[in-house]
């Protein structure tokens, strides 16, 4: 919601009028250098939308129990001849629906909608997929340390994107309404840490799973890579048949020599070399640039999580893993016979906590009937990662 700064007003005053943490208003308006000098400036107020009514100010004030000045502020620059009065309406429900087949265009549209209402989070393109789709990072929060979450490294695990987008919407909703969320103060979490979310690492692969062979644009023989099958529900790789979570230099050679596909395939092929794929390169560079404190990678399925790598994980990982298990009911697994993943590389390179979370249980793609349970089970992990 947009208003214009009046002479003598401050961002602190607007936080009281609209009952919002002033930090959220400041972060929504990075162009404001002095929060006490805002006359004539365009000010974005998060967590609100505007509705128009044919009525007068007093009736609307009585009807919605808003501070009268809140109504005056949103009408400050409207034409005098206007018959409608604009009224600020606080958003108290989720804006996006993630319980549906969730593809790249849906994610982009939902991010645009959320950012319109919650302008204190930022989005940035950290790289492009093989087919030129943006790999998007979402960032917000005020702490010194950065916690990273990612989803859809594997194409048919697109439900992890939907989980992260639901979680983002819920975080934005609770922090603007000053709600307690799962026993936690969202605003305190916002001030405690910075969040980095890449909800869809593999957009080309996700599009292939949802839309079929046409998503390859005739450039790659995805049917051949899929063993002649024209449905792509099994597809994990990127569009040219490289498994992005086998692309990192953490014992990559072991994965290369195992009894895996030796050529591009719908799953498990690690590439001719490590870090050949633009999606994997973008994720590696992001970790160096943002200097993550810890990494949470969402995958499916198994209702368990992995947190060790060749004894290089820090001591704190064990304590965090115990809390994750308690909060989610998932099985905590220290070591598995698997290498070259993003979590493995992160632990190996930075000696910091990294976790691969296998949400849901059964088959891939995880059916949408499991979405609510998978979300609720993983919610404790996603929140606990911020305060531990």
mmCIF file of C-alpha atoms in Angstrom, residues 97-107 110 158-159 161-162 200 206-207 209-211 366-368 371:
data_model
loop_
_atom_site.group_PDB
_atom_site.id
_atom_site.type_symbol
_atom_site.label_atom_id
_atom_site.label_comp_id
_atom_site.label_asym_id
_atom_site.label_seq_id
_atom_site.Cartn_x
_atom_site.Cartn_y
_atom_site.Cartn_z
ATOM 1 C CA UNK A 97 -2.447 -21.046 -2.912
ATOM 2 C CA UNK A 98 0.359 -23.600 -3.012
ATOM 3 C CA UNK A 99 -1.754 -26.758 -2.824
ATOM 4 C CA UNK A 100 -1.749 -27.254 -6.584
ATOM 5 C CA UNK A 101 0.727 -28.381 -9.252
ATOM 6 C CA UNK A 102 3.386 -25.741 -8.752
ATOM 7 C CA UNK A 103 5.498 -24.646 -11.704
ATOM 8 C CA UNK A 104 7.923 -21.845 -12.508
ATOM 9 C CA UNK A 105 5.337 -19.344 -13.770
ATOM 10 C CA UNK A 106 3.158 -19.907 -10.714
ATOM 11 C CA UNK A 107 6.128 -19.262 -8.442
ATOM 12 C CA UNK A 110 3.156 -15.547 -6.469
ATOM 13 C CA UNK A 158 8.652 -29.515 -7.032
ATOM 14 C CA UNK A 159 6.394 -29.798 -3.988
ATOM 15 C CA UNK A 161 9.021 -25.215 -3.806
ATOM 16 C CA UNK A 162 5.371 -25.057 -2.781
ATOM 17 C CA UNK A 200 13.284 -23.515 -7.298
ATOM 18 C CA UNK A 206 10.178 -28.608 -13.092
ATOM 19 C CA UNK A 207 8.637 -27.300 -16.310
ATOM 20 C CA UNK A 209 7.716 -32.607 -15.278
ATOM 21 C CA UNK A 210 4.611 -30.433 -15.516
ATOM 22 C CA UNK A 211 4.385 -29.747 -19.246
ATOM 23 C CA UNK A 366 4.936 -36.639 -3.622
ATOM 24 C CA UNK A 367 1.147 -36.400 -4.071
ATOM 25 C CA UNK A 368 -0.568 -33.157 -3.119
ATOM 26 C CA UNK A 371 1.135 -31.407 1.223
#
